[in-house]
Amino acid sequence: MSKYPKLFIPGPTHVPEDIMDALSTPQIGHRTQEISELIKSIVIDIKEVLYTTNNIYLISHAATGLWEMSLKNSARRGVLHCVNGAFSAKWVKVSESCGYSYDVIEYEWGKGVKVDDVDKMLSKGKYDVLAMVHNETSTGVMSNLDDIADLLKSKYPDILWIVDAVSSMAGVKIELDKLGIDFILSSTQKAWGLPAGFSICAVSDRMLDISKTINNKGYFFDLEVYEKYFSKFQTPSTPSIPHLFGLREVLDIIKKEGFDNRWKRHKEMRDYVIRWANSKGQSLFSEKGCHSHTITCIENTQNWDIDEIYNTLLEKGYRMDRGYGNLRGKAFRIPHMGNIYMEDLKDYINQIEGIINV
Ligand code: PLP
């Protein structure tokens, strides 16, 4: 057994040794031909993962920084936030602390974002930015992006759409150009299956143009600065070079698996967990139609002793999730993303079975 338990928490997710090995590739200079070639190859492949020609930036900090970056380069008159869990609520705090004018559409936890609510609020004409979390990691809710895309295209083409895909990007098919998302963000410790502390975003040209009209964005989060360096396939400051080698490795794995196979596999793992939960008399915390492909949040209707399961799993070498914040013990989450494959999932569920059947 490894010194540390295998992670079955929804981030950081499990990273096997062969991927960790890629992160210990010897360092290279960050103003060299070598790094430009590495970054270029990563950018080309991420564009394929996201079905986009938008600008890809790789950034050496957690996704929380990209919440701020997305707002600093888009917010002018007002931001409309959709809040349906812990992370979408935290994003609002960024608007608040930056002093932006904003409003919130608030949902009960477990619910997805609804297009009619967004329409009703946008029709007031007060906003130029719509911010939402695609996959609420706290509740296992994945909201429908297609409906929102259709609404924005047909009625609000000038709204900049910024989307947090921290726990869905690289695990769920997101056709960026078709959807018309202006800024999508993720960090590497979830479906990308790498250690934390590194982020990815894709930015539309029109958002870059709007960014140029905004003053006092600071330096670190200014998209103009990123664009200047990425046109040479470099980063504005010294990047986390281990993460770049890690991303290269993961992208090779993703390409080998094939995109469609990857998206299908995540759905199959989701269905497997749902079938298992239902067979045990448990229910799902996420509402029908919004069950995430990368993480399942199970409502503990059977009143299992989650702490006991947690402690026993830990003795066996697995780190369980006991539920986010106030949901602890009431709804627990099973991640199926990153380097968790069907055999890992089946093994984990068998371990839980062994404990609850005693
Ligand atoms: N958004 C979502 C949906 C998340 O699940 C998380 C982290 O769990 C974050 C944002 C914050 O990511 P980071 O810790 O990389 O800043």
Coordinates of C-alpha atoms and ligand atoms in Angstrom, one line a residue:
M1 CA 0.0 0.0 0.0
S2 CA 1.3 3.5 -0.8
K3 CA 2.2 5.9 2.0
Y4 CA -0.9 7.9 1.2
P5 CA -4.4 6.7 0.4
K6 CA -5.7 6.5 -3.2
L7 CA -7.8 9.6 -3.7
F8 CA -11.5 9.2 -4.3
I9 CA -12.3 12.8 -3.5
P10 CA -13.4 15.1 -6.3
G11 CA -10.1 17.0 -6.4
P12 CA -7.3 16.7 -6.2
T13 CA -8.0 13.4 -7.9
H14 CA -5.8 10.3 -8.1
V15 CA -2.6 10.7 -10.1
P16 CA -0.7 7.4 -10.8
E17 CA 3.0 7.1 -10.7
D18 CA 3.6 7.1 -14.5
I19 CA 1.9 10.5 -14.8
M20 CA 3.8 11.8 -11.7
D21 CA 7.0 10.6 -13.4
A22 CA 6.3 12.9 -16.4
L23 CA 6.2 15.8 -14.0
S24 CA 9.8 15.1 -13.0
T25 CA 11.2 15.6 -16.5
P26 CA 14.3 17.8 -16.2
Q27 CA 13.6 21.5 -16.2
I28 CA 13.9 23.5 -19.4
G29 CA 14.4 27.3 -19.8
H30 CA 11.2 29.3 -20.1
R31 CA 12.5 31.5 -22.9
T32 CA 13.7 28.8 -25.2
Q33 CA 12.7 27.1 -28.4
E34 CA 12.2 23.9 -26.4
I35 CA 9.4 25.5 -24.2
S36 CA 7.8 27.1 -27.2
E37 CA 7.6 23.8 -28.9
L38 CA 6.1 22.1 -25.8
I39 CA 3.6 24.9 -25.2
K40 CA 2.6 25.0 -28.9
S41 CA 1.9 21.2 -29.0
I42 CA -0.2 21.5 -25.8
V43 CA -2.2 24.4 -27.1
I44 CA -2.9 22.6 -30.4
D45 CA -4.2 19.5 -28.5
I46 CA -6.3 21.5 -26.0
K47 CA -8.0 23.2 -28.9
E48 CA -9.0 19.8 -30.2
V49 CA -10.2 18.7 -26.7
L50 CA -12.4 21.8 -26.6
Y51 CA -13.4 21.8 -30.3
T52 CA -12.2 25.4 -30.6
T53 CA -10.1 27.9 -32.4
N54 CA -10.2 30.2 -29.4
N55 CA -7.0 31.4 -27.7
I56 CA -5.7 28.9 -25.1
Y57 CA -3.7 30.2 -22.1
L58 CA -1.9 28.0 -19.6
I59 CA -1.5 29.6 -16.2
S60 CA 0.5 28.7 -13.1
H61 CA -2.1 29.2 -10.4
A62 CA -5.3 27.6 -9.2
A63 CA -8.6 28.1 -11.1
T64 CA -9.8 30.6 -8.5
G65 CA -7.4 33.1 -10.1
L66 CA -9.2 32.6 -13.4
W67 CA -12.5 33.5 -11.8
E68 CA -10.9 36.9 -11.3
M69 CA -9.2 37.0 -14.7
S70 CA -12.5 36.3 -16.5
L71 CA -14.2 39.1 -14.6
K72 CA -11.4 41.6 -14.9
N73 CA -11.4 41.3 -18.6
S74 CA -15.1 41.4 -19.2
A75 CA -17.1 43.2 -16.5
R76 CA -18.2 46.7 -17.3
R77 CA -21.9 47.4 -16.6
G78 CA -23.0 44.3 -14.7
V79 CA -22.4 40.6 -14.1
L80 CA -25.2 38.1 -13.8
H81 CA -24.1 35.1 -11.6
C82 CA -26.0 31.8 -11.6
V83 CA -25.5 30.2 -8.1
N84 CA -26.4 26.6 -7.5
G85 CA -23.7 25.4 -5.2
A86 CA -20.5 26.2 -3.2
F87 CA -18.2 27.1 -6.1
S88 CA -20.7 29.3 -8.0
A89 CA -21.3 31.1 -4.7
K90 CA -17.6 31.6 -4.2
W91 CA -17.3 33.1 -7.6
V92 CA -19.8 35.8 -6.6
K93 CA -17.4 36.9 -3.8
V94 CA -14.8 37.7 -6.5
S95 CA -17.3 40.1 -8.2
E96 CA -18.1 41.6 -4.8
S97 CA -14.5 42.0 -3.8
C98 CA -13.5 43.5 -7.1
G99 CA -16.4 46.0 -6.7
Y100 CA -18.4 45.0 -9.8
S101 CA -22.0 45.6 -10.1
Y102 CA -23.7 42.1 -10.1
D103 CA -26.9 40.2 -9.4
V104 CA -27.4 36.6 -8.6
I105 CA -29.9 33.9 -9.7
E106 CA -30.0 31.6 -6.7
Y107 CA -30.9 27.9 -6.9
E108 CA -31.4 25.4 -4.2
W109 CA -28.4 23.1 -4.0
G110 CA -28.9 20.1 -6.3
K111 CA -30.6 22.1 -9.0
G112 CA -29.3 23.0 -12.4
V113 CA -29.2 26.5 -14.0
K114 CA -32.5 27.1 -15.9
V115 CA -32.6 28.9 -19.2
D116 CA -35.9 30.7 -18.5
D117 CA -34.5 32.3 -15.3
V118 CA -31.4 33.5 -17.2
D119 CA -33.7 34.9 -19.9
K120 CA -35.9 36.7 -17.4
M121 CA -32.9 38.4 -15.7
L122 CA -31.0 39.2 -18.9
S123 CA -34.1 40.8 -20.4
K124 CA -33.7 43.6 -17.8
G125 CA -30.7 44.8 -19.9
K126 CA -28.5 45.5 -16.9
Y127 CA -25.7 43.1 -17.6
D128 CA -22.9 42.5 -20.1
V129 CA -21.5 39.3 -18.6
L130 CA -23.1 35.9 -17.6
A131 CA -21.1 33.8 -15.2
M132 CA -22.0 30.1 -14.5
V133 CA -20.4 26.9 -13.3
H134 CA -21.0 24.1 -15.8
N135 CA -20.4 21.3 -13.3
E136 CA -21.0 22.1 -9.6
T137 CA -18.5 19.9 -7.9
S138 CA -20.2 20.5 -4.5
T139 CA -23.5 18.9 -5.6
G140 CA -22.7 16.7 -8.7
V141 CA -25.0 18.9 -10.8
M142 CA -24.1 19.5 -14.5
S143 CA -26.1 22.3 -16.1
N144 CA -27.2 22.3 -19.7
L145 CA -25.0 24.5 -21.8
D146 CA -26.9 24.0 -25.1
D147 CA -30.0 25.8 -23.8
I148 CA -28.1 28.8 -22.6
A149 CA -26.1 28.9 -25.8
D150 CA -29.3 29.0 -27.9
L151 CA -30.7 31.7 -25.7
L152 CA -27.6 33.9 -25.9
K153 CA -27.3 33.5 -29.7
S154 CA -30.9 34.2 -30.3
K155 CA -31.7 37.0 -27.9
Y156 CA -28.5 38.4 -26.2
P157 CA -25.6 38.1 -28.7
D158 CA -23.6 40.9 -27.0
I159 CA -23.5 39.2 -23.6
L160 CA -20.0 37.8 -22.7
W161 CA -20.5 34.2 -21.4
I162 CA -17.9 33.0 -18.9
V163 CA -18.1 29.4 -17.7
D164 CA -16.3 27.5 -15.0
A165 CA -15.6 24.0 -16.2
V166 CA -13.2 23.1 -13.5
S167 CA -14.6 19.6 -12.9
S168 CA -15.9 18.9 -16.4
M169 CA -13.2 20.0 -18.9
A170 CA -11.4 16.9 -20.3
G171 CA -14.1 14.6 -18.9
V172 CA -17.2 15.9 -20.8
K173 CA -17.6 16.9 -24.4
I174 CA -17.7 20.7 -24.5
E175 CA -17.9 22.0 -28.1
L176 CA -16.7 25.5 -27.4
D177 CA -17.1 27.2 -30.8
K178 CA -20.5 25.7 -31.3
L179 CA -21.6 26.9 -27.9
G180 CA -20.0 30.3 -28.2
I181 CA -18.5 30.5 -24.7
D182 CA -16.2 33.5 -24.5
F183 CA -14.1 32.4 -21.5
I184 CA -14.0 28.8 -20.1
L185 CA -11.7 27.9 -17.3
S186 CA -10.4 24.8 -15.6
S187 CA -7.7 23.7 -13.3
T188 CA -5.6 20.5 -13.6
Q189 CA -6.5 18.6 -10.4
K190 CA -9.9 17.2 -11.5
A191 CA -10.7 15.6 -14.9
W192 CA -7.3 16.4 -16.3
G193 CA -5.9 14.1 -13.7
L194 CA -2.8 16.1 -12.7
P195 CA -1.7 17.8 -9.4
A196 CA -3.3 21.1 -8.5
G197 CA -1.9 24.6 -8.9
F198 CA -2.2 25.0 -12.7
S199 CA -5.0 26.2 -14.9
I200 CA -6.2 26.4 -18.4
C201 CA -8.5 28.9 -20.1
A202 CA -9.9 29.4 -23.6
V203 CA -10.8 33.0 -24.6
S204 CA -12.7 34.3 -27.6
D205 CA -11.3 37.0 -29.8
R206 CA -14.2 39.3 -29.0
M207 CA -13.4 39.0 -25.3
L208 CA -9.8 39.9 -26.1
D209 CA -11.1 43.0 -28.0
I210 CA -13.4 44.0 -25.1
S211 CA -10.5 43.5 -22.6
K212 CA -8.5 46.1 -24.5
T213 CA -11.2 48.7 -23.8
I214 CA -11.0 48.1 -20.0
N215 CA -8.6 50.0 -17.9
N216 CA -6.9 49.2 -14.6
K217 CA -7.1 45.4 -14.9
G218 CA -3.8 45.1 -13.1
Y219 CA -0.9 43.1 -14.8
F220 CA -1.1 39.5 -13.6
F221 CA -4.7 38.8 -14.9
D222 CA -4.6 41.0 -18.0
L223 CA -5.4 39.0 -21.1
E224 CA -3.5 41.4 -23.3
V225 CA -0.3 40.4 -21.5
Y226 CA -1.1 36.7 -22.0
E227 CA -1.9 37.2 -25.6
K228 CA 1.4 39.0 -26.2
Y229 CA 3.4 36.1 -24.8
F230 CA 1.3 33.3 -26.1
S231 CA 1.7 34.6 -29.6
K232 CA 5.3 33.3 -29.2
F233 CA 4.1 30.2 -27.2
Q234 CA 5.6 31.5 -24.0
T235 CA 4.1 32.6 -20.7
P236 CA 4.3 36.1 -19.2
S237 CA 6.0 34.7 -16.0
T238 CA 8.0 31.6 -15.3
P239 CA 5.5 28.7 -15.6
S240 CA 5.2 25.5 -13.6
I241 CA 7.3 23.5 -16.1
P242 CA 6.4 20.1 -14.4
H243 CA 2.7 20.8 -15.1
L244 CA 3.5 21.5 -18.7
F245 CA 5.2 18.1 -19.0
G246 CA 2.3 16.5 -17.1
L247 CA -0.2 18.1 -19.5
R248 CA 1.8 16.8 -22.5
E249 CA 1.6 13.3 -21.0
V250 CA -2.1 13.5 -20.2
L251 CA -3.0 14.9 -23.7
D252 CA -1.2 11.9 -25.2
I253 CA -3.2 9.6 -23.1
I254 CA -6.4 11.4 -24.0
K255 CA -5.6 11.2 -27.7
K256 CA -4.7 7.6 -27.5
E257 CA -8.1 6.8 -25.9
G258 CA -9.9 8.9 -28.5
F259 CA -12.1 11.9 -27.6
D260 CA -15.5 10.2 -28.2
N261 CA -14.4 7.1 -26.2
R262 CA -13.4 9.3 -23.3
W263 CA -16.7 11.2 -23.2
K264 CA -18.6 7.9 -23.5
R265 CA -16.5 6.3 -20.7
H266 CA -17.3 9.1 -18.3
K267 CA -21.0 8.7 -18.9
E268 CA -20.8 4.9 -18.5
M269 CA -19.0 5.4 -15.2
R270 CA -21.7 7.9 -14.1
D271 CA -24.4 5.4 -15.1
Y272 CA -22.6 2.6 -13.2
V273 CA -22.5 4.6 -10.0
I274 CA -26.2 5.7 -10.4
R275 CA -27.3 2.0 -10.9
W276 CA -25.3 1.0 -7.9
A277 CA -26.7 3.8 -5.7
N278 CA -30.3 3.0 -6.7
S279 CA -29.8 -0.7 -6.1
K280 CA -28.8 0.1 -2.5
G281 CA -32.0 2.2 -2.0
Q282 CA -30.0 5.5 -2.0
S283 CA -31.1 8.4 -4.2
L284 CA -29.3 11.1 -6.1
F285 CA -28.7 14.6 -4.8
S286 CA -28.6 16.1 -8.3
E287 CA -32.0 16.7 -10.0
K288 CA -33.0 14.5 -12.9
G289 CA -31.5 15.6 -16.2
C290 CA -28.5 17.2 -14.4
H291 CA -26.5 14.2 -13.2
S292 CA -22.8 15.1 -13.8
H293 CA -20.7 12.8 -16.0
T294 CA -17.6 13.2 -13.8
I295 CA -18.9 13.1 -10.2
T296 CA -22.0 11.6 -8.6
C297 CA -23.5 13.0 -5.4
I298 CA -25.5 10.4 -3.6
E299 CA -28.1 11.5 -1.1
N300 CA -27.7 9.3 2.0
T301 CA -31.3 8.4 2.3
Q302 CA -30.4 5.0 3.8
N303 CA -28.5 6.7 6.7
W304 CA -25.3 4.9 6.2
D305 CA -22.7 5.7 8.8
I306 CA -20.5 7.7 6.5
D307 CA -17.8 8.3 9.1
E308 CA -17.5 4.6 9.7
I309 CA -17.3 3.9 6.0
Y310 CA -14.7 6.7 5.6
N311 CA -12.5 5.4 8.4
T312 CA -12.7 1.8 7.2
L313 CA -11.9 2.8 3.7
L314 CA -8.9 4.8 5.0
E315 CA -7.6 1.7 6.7
K316 CA -7.8 -0.1 3.4
G317 CA -6.0 2.7 1.6
Y318 CA -8.8 4.8 0.0
R319 CA -9.7 8.5 0.8
M320 CA -13.4 8.9 0.6
D321 CA -15.5 12.1 0.2
R322 CA -18.0 12.6 2.9
G323 CA -20.0 15.4 1.3
Y324 CA -19.3 19.1 0.8
G325 CA -19.7 21.5 3.7
N326 CA -23.1 21.3 5.3
L327 CA -23.9 18.2 3.2
R328 CA -21.3 16.2 5.1
G329 CA -22.8 12.8 6.0
K330 CA -26.1 13.7 4.2
A331 CA -24.8 13.4 0.7
F332 CA -21.5 12.0 -0.3
R333 CA -19.7 12.2 -3.6
I334 CA -18.0 9.6 -5.8
P335 CA -15.7 11.1 -8.4
H336 CA -15.2 9.3 -11.7
M337 CA -12.8 11.5 -13.6
G338 CA -9.2 12.0 -14.3
N339 CA -7.3 8.8 -13.8
I340 CA -10.3 6.9 -12.4
Y341 CA -11.2 4.2 -14.9
M342 CA -14.0 1.7 -14.7
E343 CA -11.8 -0.9 -13.0
D344 CA -10.8 1.7 -10.3
L345 CA -14.4 2.6 -9.8
K346 CA -15.6 -1.0 -9.5
D347 CA -12.9 -1.7 -7.0
Y348 CA -13.8 1.3 -4.9
I349 CA -17.5 0.4 -4.9
N350 CA -16.7 -3.2 -4.0
Q351 CA -14.8 -1.9 -1.0
I352 CA -17.8 0.1 0.1
E353 CA -20.0 -2.9 -0.5
G354 CA -17.7 -4.9 1.8
I355 CA -18.2 -2.4 4.5
I356 CA -21.9 -1.8 4.3
N357 CA -22.7 -5.6 4.0
V358 CA -20.9 -6.5 7.2
Ligands
PLP1 N1 -14.7 25.7 -9.5 C1 -15.1 24.5 -9.2 C2 -16.3 24.0 -9.8 C3 -14.4 23.7 -8.3 O1 -14.8 22.4 -8.0 C4 -13.2 24.2 -7.7 C5 -12.4 23.4 -6.8 O2 -12.8 22.4 -6.3 C6 -12.8 25.5 -8.0 C7 -13.6 26.2 -8.9 C8 -11.6 26.1 -7.5 O3 -10.5 25.5 -8.1 P1 -9.0 25.8 -7.6 O4 -8.9 25.1 -6.3 O5 -8.1 25.2 -8.7 O6 -8.9 27.3 -7.4

